[in-house]
Amino acid sequence: MAYSHLERANDLEPSDGHRVLREKCPLHREENFDPPFYVVSRHDDVLKILKSPELWGNSDGPGVFYQKGGVLGSADDPDHARQRKVLREVFLPSKMRSIENRLKMIRNDLWKVFEKPGSGDFVDLFAFPFPAFAIAEILGVDPKDREKFHKWADDIVAGLGGGDLELVDKANLELWSYIDELVEERLLLMETGNQLPDDAISTMTIAFSNGQLSRREIQQLGHQLLVAGHETTASLLALMIYRLSAQPELLTELKNDHNLIEPAIEEFLRFDSPVQGLFRTNSSSCPVLDSVIPAGTKLQAMFASANRDPEIWDDPDSIRFDRDPRLSRQHLAFGWGVHYCIGAPLARLEAHLALEKIVESFTTIEILEEPPTTPPFILRGFTKLNIRWT
């Protein structure tokens, strides 16, 4: 069909384009890119791709460009499994409980600007810095260096949409150097018999000393945690505000029953998936729906479209906090299978802490202008969100 996925991907409401794909062209070949790639948009087809990592792999990168030599979300087994095994303990529920109070302190400090009625850019004031500081806390960054960490995240994420590549390169080098310094500090503590801090850099340093990770992999993993864990959560927080402003009855519903906060987060994730869809590359020629896809072809598994598939969800284009709990976490916002987002517990915790404050503090939320969308077409979010709150 004569349709451009790329032209519609950054619409304010991309779900309209996704509906066209599901109904008219569930396997879409995007010709407005060189080389062309494919898009699957129905839930069952997306899930089939995600459940076939031996055929549809990540080692060519989860983006539209072919990039070798990545880690975790950009790697396949056995490297992926080895790296994931090291980081899994960083995001255990017990670790999230142990870090919750520290994240509340960060949240409360950033939230002071909202304690009185006012206006401003919610992305700049809260949605962007909170996840950056949270990842810094997880990694083991000194609080005095948080702003530096925030700046690196800002420059690197801007580059995803074609920002200043010199700034991106500079931020990457400075971040990698900083991570290396943290590793050196922990190696010295180990050599002198001192206790290591309880953070992700310590976990990875121990893995390095045991031969499970290389120094380069630690740099790459730290970088991936910052970029992937930061941008997606920042987008989720801004999208929640956007929906609560557009549908004030949702805010009233949450104010009347705080027990709805957790199901609300799952529904916001389903409804406005911050990661619209990641790419896989097939290791051999294979059939997909009514076509045969040549080996080495990029295919985007559209999480966001799958999450609005009426074959799975009743009333999929409505935000409902009363969905069956057995189904509410079956959305694909965090992916599925072996590459399920390892940082999902942290993202959910950050969203919970933010939504608590939103419900507690705001009576009204008004969007002052149409927000500009995040440039990378695999993501959904806003570069700024000017609001007035009371």
Coordinates of C-alpha atoms in Angstrom, one line a residue:
M1 CA 0.0 0.0 0.0
A2 CA 1.1 3.6 -0.6
Y3 CA 1.8 4.5 3.0
S4 CA 4.9 5.9 4.8
H5 CA 5.4 4.7 8.3
L6 CA 8.3 7.2 8.7
E7 CA 6.1 10.1 7.8
R8 CA 3.5 9.2 10.4
A9 CA 5.8 8.0 13.2
N10 CA 6.2 11.4 14.9
D11 CA 2.5 12.4 14.8
L12 CA 1.2 13.8 18.0
E13 CA -1.1 10.7 18.0
P14 CA 0.8 8.0 16.2
S15 CA -1.8 5.4 17.1
D16 CA -3.9 6.6 14.1
G17 CA -1.2 5.5 11.7
H18 CA -0.7 2.2 13.6
R19 CA -4.4 1.5 13.1
V20 CA -4.0 1.9 9.4
L21 CA -1.1 -0.6 9.4
R22 CA -3.0 -3.2 11.5
E23 CA -6.1 -3.0 9.3
K24 CA -4.6 -2.5 5.8
C25 CA -1.0 -3.7 5.9
P26 CA 0.0 -5.8 8.9
L27 CA 3.4 -6.5 7.2
H28 CA 4.5 -3.1 5.8
R29 CA 7.6 -2.6 3.7
E30 CA 8.9 0.9 4.4
E31 CA 10.4 2.2 1.1
N32 CA 11.3 5.7 2.3
F33 CA 14.5 4.4 3.8
D34 CA 17.7 2.9 2.4
P35 CA 17.7 0.0 2.7
P36 CA 14.0 -0.6 3.1
F37 CA 12.8 -2.3 6.3
Y38 CA 9.6 -4.1 7.4
V39 CA 7.1 -3.3 10.1
V40 CA 4.8 -5.7 11.9
S41 CA 1.9 -4.1 13.8
R42 CA -0.5 -6.8 15.1
H43 CA -0.1 -8.1 18.6
D44 CA 0.3 -11.8 17.7
D45 CA 2.8 -11.1 14.9
V46 CA 4.9 -8.8 17.1
L47 CA 4.9 -11.4 19.8
K48 CA 5.9 -14.1 17.4
I49 CA 9.0 -12.1 16.4
L50 CA 9.9 -11.4 20.1
K51 CA 9.6 -15.1 20.9
S52 CA 12.1 -16.1 18.2
P53 CA 15.4 -14.6 19.2
E54 CA 17.4 -17.4 17.6
L55 CA 15.9 -16.2 14.2
W56 CA 15.2 -12.5 14.9
G57 CA 18.3 -11.3 16.7
N58 CA 19.6 -8.0 18.2
S59 CA 23.3 -8.2 17.4
D60 CA 22.8 -5.8 14.4
G61 CA 21.4 -3.3 16.9
P62 CA 17.8 -2.5 18.0
G63 CA 17.6 0.6 15.8
V64 CA 17.1 1.0 12.1
F65 CA 20.8 1.3 11.4
Y66 CA 23.1 -1.8 11.3
Q67 CA 25.5 -1.5 14.3
K68 CA 27.7 -4.4 15.5
G69 CA 29.5 -4.8 18.8
G70 CA 26.8 -3.7 21.2
V71 CA 25.9 -5.0 24.6
L72 CA 22.7 -6.3 26.3
G73 CA 19.8 -4.9 24.2
S74 CA 22.2 -4.8 21.2
A75 CA 23.6 -8.3 21.7
D76 CA 22.5 -11.9 21.3
D77 CA 23.2 -15.0 23.4
P78 CA 25.6 -16.1 24.7
D79 CA 27.0 -12.5 25.3
H80 CA 23.6 -11.1 26.1
A81 CA 22.8 -13.8 28.6
R82 CA 26.2 -13.4 30.3
Q83 CA 25.8 -9.6 30.6
R84 CA 22.2 -9.8 31.7
K85 CA 23.1 -12.3 34.4
V86 CA 25.5 -9.8 35.9
L87 CA 23.0 -6.9 35.9
R88 CA 19.9 -8.9 36.9
E89 CA 20.7 -8.5 40.6
V90 CA 20.9 -4.7 40.2
F91 CA 17.2 -4.6 39.4
L92 CA 15.8 -7.2 41.8
P93 CA 12.7 -6.2 43.8
S94 CA 14.8 -6.2 47.0
K95 CA 17.2 -3.7 45.4
M96 CA 14.3 -1.5 44.4
R97 CA 13.0 -1.5 47.9
S98 CA 16.5 -0.6 49.3
I99 CA 16.8 2.4 46.9
E100 CA 13.2 3.7 47.1
N101 CA 13.9 6.2 50.0
R102 CA 16.9 7.7 48.2
L103 CA 14.8 8.1 45.0
K104 CA 12.0 9.8 47.1
M105 CA 14.6 12.3 48.3
I106 CA 15.6 13.1 44.8
R107 CA 12.0 13.3 43.7
N108 CA 11.1 15.6 46.6
D109 CA 14.0 17.9 45.9
L110 CA 13.0 18.3 42.2
W111 CA 9.3 18.6 43.1
K112 CA 9.7 21.8 45.2
V113 CA 9.0 23.9 42.2
F114 CA 5.5 22.4 42.0
E115 CA 4.5 23.1 45.6
K116 CA 2.8 26.4 44.6
P117 CA 0.6 27.1 41.5
G118 CA 2.7 28.1 38.5
S119 CA 3.8 27.2 35.0
G120 CA 6.8 25.8 33.3
D121 CA 8.3 23.0 31.2
F122 CA 7.5 19.7 32.9
V123 CA 10.1 17.9 30.9
D124 CA 12.9 20.3 31.9
L125 CA 11.7 20.7 35.5
F126 CA 11.1 17.0 36.4
A127 CA 10.5 14.4 33.7
F128 CA 14.1 14.6 32.3
P129 CA 16.2 15.1 35.4
F130 CA 14.4 12.6 37.7
P131 CA 15.3 9.5 35.7
A132 CA 18.8 10.8 35.0
F133 CA 19.4 11.2 38.7
A134 CA 17.8 7.8 39.5
I135 CA 20.1 6.0 37.0
A136 CA 23.1 7.9 38.5
E137 CA 22.0 6.7 41.9
I138 CA 21.7 3.1 40.7
L139 CA 25.2 3.2 39.0
G140 CA 26.9 4.8 42.1
V141 CA 27.5 8.3 40.9
D142 CA 28.5 10.8 43.6
P143 CA 25.6 13.2 44.2
K144 CA 27.8 16.1 43.5
D145 CA 28.3 14.8 39.9
R146 CA 24.6 14.3 39.2
E147 CA 24.3 17.6 37.2
K148 CA 27.3 16.5 35.1
F149 CA 25.5 13.1 34.5
H150 CA 22.3 15.0 33.6
K151 CA 24.2 17.1 31.0
W152 CA 25.7 14.0 29.4
A153 CA 22.3 12.4 29.2
D154 CA 20.9 15.5 27.7
D155 CA 23.6 15.7 25.0
I156 CA 23.5 12.0 24.1
V157 CA 19.7 11.8 23.9
A158 CA 19.6 14.9 21.8
G159 CA 21.9 13.1 19.3
L160 CA 19.3 10.3 18.9
G161 CA 17.2 12.9 16.9
G162 CA 20.1 14.3 14.9
G163 CA 21.5 16.8 17.4
D164 CA 25.0 18.1 17.6
L165 CA 27.1 15.1 16.9
E166 CA 30.3 16.8 18.3
L167 CA 28.5 17.2 21.6
V168 CA 27.3 13.6 21.5
D169 CA 30.9 12.3 20.9
K170 CA 32.2 14.6 23.7
A171 CA 29.5 13.4 26.1
N172 CA 30.2 9.7 25.2
L173 CA 33.9 10.1 25.8
E174 CA 33.4 11.9 29.1
L175 CA 30.8 9.4 30.3
W176 CA 33.0 6.4 29.4
S177 CA 36.0 8.0 31.1
Y178 CA 33.9 8.8 34.2
I179 CA 32.6 5.2 34.4
D180 CA 36.2 4.0 34.1
E181 CA 37.2 6.2 37.0
L182 CA 34.4 4.6 39.1
V183 CA 35.7 1.1 38.2
E184 CA 39.2 2.1 39.2
E185 CA 38.0 3.4 42.6
R186 CA 36.3 0.1 43.3
L187 CA 39.2 -2.0 42.1
L188 CA 41.4 -0.1 44.6
L189 CA 38.8 -0.8 47.4
M190 CA 39.0 -4.5 46.5
E191 CA 42.8 -4.5 46.5
T192 CA 42.9 -2.9 50.0
G193 CA 40.2 -5.2 51.4
N194 CA 37.6 -2.4 51.8
Q195 CA 33.9 -2.8 51.4
L196 CA 32.4 -1.8 48.0
P197 CA 29.4 0.4 47.8
D198 CA 26.1 -1.3 46.9
D199 CA 25.7 -0.1 43.3
A200 CA 25.7 -1.3 39.7
I201 CA 29.3 -0.2 39.1
S202 CA 30.4 -2.3 42.0
T203 CA 28.5 -5.3 40.7
M204 CA 30.1 -4.9 37.3
T205 CA 33.5 -4.4 38.8
I206 CA 33.3 -7.7 40.7
A207 CA 32.2 -9.3 37.4
F208 CA 35.2 -7.8 35.7
S209 CA 37.5 -9.2 38.4
N210 CA 35.9 -12.6 37.9
G211 CA 36.3 -12.5 34.1
Q212 CA 32.6 -12.1 33.4
L213 CA 32.8 -8.7 31.9
S214 CA 35.5 -6.6 30.1
R215 CA 36.3 -3.0 31.0
R216 CA 34.8 -2.0 27.6
E217 CA 31.6 -3.8 28.3
I218 CA 31.2 -2.0 31.7
Q219 CA 31.5 1.3 29.8
Q220 CA 29.0 0.2 27.2
L221 CA 26.6 -1.1 29.8
G222 CA 26.7 2.0 31.9
H223 CA 26.1 4.1 28.8
Q224 CA 23.1 1.9 27.7
L225 CA 21.6 2.0 31.2
L226 CA 21.8 5.8 31.1
V227 CA 20.4 6.3 27.6
A228 CA 17.8 3.6 27.5
G229 CA 16.7 3.9 31.1
H230 CA 16.6 7.6 31.1
E231 CA 14.9 8.7 27.8
T232 CA 12.1 6.1 28.0
T233 CA 11.1 6.9 31.6
A234 CA 11.3 10.6 31.0
S235 CA 8.9 10.1 28.1
L236 CA 6.5 8.1 30.2
L237 CA 6.4 10.8 32.9
A238 CA 5.6 13.5 30.4
L239 CA 3.0 11.4 28.6
M240 CA 1.2 10.7 31.9
I241 CA 1.0 14.5 32.5
Y242 CA -0.3 15.0 29.0
R243 CA -3.1 12.4 29.3
L244 CA -4.1 13.7 32.8
S245 CA -4.4 17.2 31.4
A246 CA -6.4 16.1 28.4
Q247 CA -8.7 13.9 30.6
P248 CA -9.0 15.5 34.0
E249 CA -11.5 12.9 35.1
L250 CA -8.5 10.5 35.2
L251 CA -6.8 12.7 37.8
T252 CA -10.0 12.8 39.8
E253 CA -10.3 9.1 39.6
L254 CA -6.7 8.7 41.0
K255 CA -7.3 11.3 43.7
N256 CA -10.4 9.4 44.9
D257 CA -8.6 6.0 45.0
H258 CA -4.8 5.9 45.4
N259 CA -4.9 2.1 44.9
L260 CA -5.4 2.8 41.2
I261 CA -1.9 4.2 40.9
E262 CA -0.3 0.9 40.0
P263 CA -2.9 -0.2 37.4
A264 CA -2.8 3.4 36.0
I265 CA 0.9 3.1 35.4
E266 CA 0.4 -0.1 33.4
E267 CA -2.4 1.5 31.4
F268 CA -0.3 4.5 30.6
L269 CA 2.5 2.2 29.5
R270 CA 0.0 0.3 27.2
F271 CA -1.7 3.4 25.9
D272 CA 1.4 5.5 25.1
S273 CA 4.3 3.1 24.8
P274 CA 7.5 5.3 25.2
V275 CA 9.4 2.7 23.0
Q276 CA 7.2 2.5 19.9
G277 CA 9.0 -0.5 18.5
L278 CA 12.5 -1.9 18.3
F279 CA 14.2 -3.6 15.4
R280 CA 15.3 -7.2 14.9
T281 CA 17.4 -8.7 12.1
N282 CA 16.8 -12.2 10.8
S283 CA 19.7 -14.6 10.6
S284 CA 18.1 -16.6 7.7
S285 CA 15.5 -16.1 5.1
C286 CA 12.0 -16.7 6.6
P287 CA 8.3 -16.3 6.0
V288 CA 6.4 -13.5 7.8
L289 CA 2.7 -13.4 7.0
D290 CA 2.4 -13.6 3.2
S291 CA 6.0 -12.7 2.4
V292 CA 9.4 -14.2 2.6
I293 CA 11.9 -11.9 4.2
P294 CA 15.6 -12.2 3.0
A295 CA 18.2 -12.9 5.6
G296 CA 19.8 -9.8 7.2
T297 CA 16.7 -7.6 6.9
K298 CA 15.7 -5.1 9.5
L299 CA 12.1 -5.5 10.9
Q300 CA 10.5 -3.2 13.4
A301 CA 8.2 -5.0 15.9
M302 CA 5.7 -2.3 16.8
F303 CA 5.1 -2.6 20.5
A304 CA 2.8 0.5 20.5
S305 CA 0.6 -0.8 17.8
A306 CA 0.4 -4.3 19.5
N307 CA -0.7 -2.5 22.7
R308 CA -3.7 -1.0 20.9
D309 CA -4.7 -4.2 19.0
P310 CA -8.5 -4.7 19.5
E311 CA -8.0 -8.5 19.1
I312 CA -6.3 -8.4 22.6
W313 CA -7.7 -5.3 24.3
D314 CA -11.4 -4.3 24.8
D315 CA -11.8 -0.6 24.0
P316 CA -8.1 -0.3 23.2
D317 CA -8.2 3.5 22.5
S318 CA -9.5 4.4 25.9
I319 CA -7.5 4.8 29.1
R320 CA -9.1 2.6 31.7
F321 CA -7.8 1.9 35.1
D322 CA -10.3 -1.0 35.7
R323 CA -8.8 -3.5 33.3
D324 CA -8.4 -7.1 34.4
P325 CA -5.2 -7.3 36.5
R326 CA -4.3 -10.6 34.8
L327 CA -4.2 -8.7 31.4
S328 CA -2.9 -5.3 32.5
R329 CA 0.7 -6.3 32.6
Q330 CA 0.5 -8.3 29.4
H331 CA 1.3 -5.2 27.3
L332 CA 4.5 -5.1 25.3
A333 CA 5.8 -1.6 26.4
F334 CA 8.9 -3.3 27.9
G335 CA 9.2 -5.9 25.1
W336 CA 8.9 -9.6 25.7
G337 CA 11.0 -12.7 26.2
V338 CA 14.8 -12.8 26.6
H339 CA 15.2 -9.1 25.7
Y340 CA 12.4 -8.0 28.1
C341 CA 13.6 -4.6 29.5
I342 CA 15.9 -5.4 32.4
G343 CA 15.2 -2.0 34.0
A344 CA 11.4 -2.3 34.0
P345 CA 11.3 -2.5 37.9
L346 CA 13.1 0.8 38.1
A347 CA 10.9 2.4 35.5
R348 CA 7.8 1.3 37.3
L349 CA 9.2 2.6 40.6
E350 CA 10.0 6.0 39.2
A351 CA 6.6 6.2 37.6
H352 CA 4.9 5.3 40.9
L353 CA 6.9 7.9 42.8
A354 CA 6.1 10.6 40.2
L355 CA 2.4 9.7 39.9
E356 CA 2.1 9.8 43.7
K357 CA 3.3 13.4 43.7
I358 CA 1.2 14.4 40.7
V359 CA -2.0 13.1 42.4
E360 CA -1.1 14.6 45.8
S361 CA 0.0 18.1 44.4
F362 CA -2.1 18.9 41.3
T363 CA -5.7 19.9 41.2
T364 CA -5.6 21.0 37.6
I365 CA -3.1 20.6 34.8
E366 CA -3.3 22.7 31.6
I367 CA -1.2 22.2 28.5
L368 CA -0.2 25.6 27.3
E369 CA 0.9 24.7 23.7
E370 CA 1.1 21.6 21.5
P371 CA 4.2 19.8 22.6
P372 CA 6.9 19.0 20.1
T373 CA 7.5 15.2 19.8
T374 CA 10.8 13.4 20.3
P375 CA 12.6 13.1 17.0
P376 CA 13.7 9.4 17.0
F377 CA 10.9 7.5 15.4
I378 CA 11.4 4.4 17.5
L379 CA 10.5 6.5 20.6
R380 CA 7.4 8.5 21.7
G381 CA 7.8 11.5 24.0
F382 CA 8.0 15.2 24.1
T383 CA 11.1 17.5 24.0
K384 CA 9.2 20.0 26.1
L385 CA 5.8 20.1 27.8
N386 CA 4.7 23.6 28.9
I387 CA 2.0 23.3 31.5
R388 CA 0.2 25.4 34.1
W389 CA -0.7 23.7 37.4
T390 CA -2.8 24.5 40.4

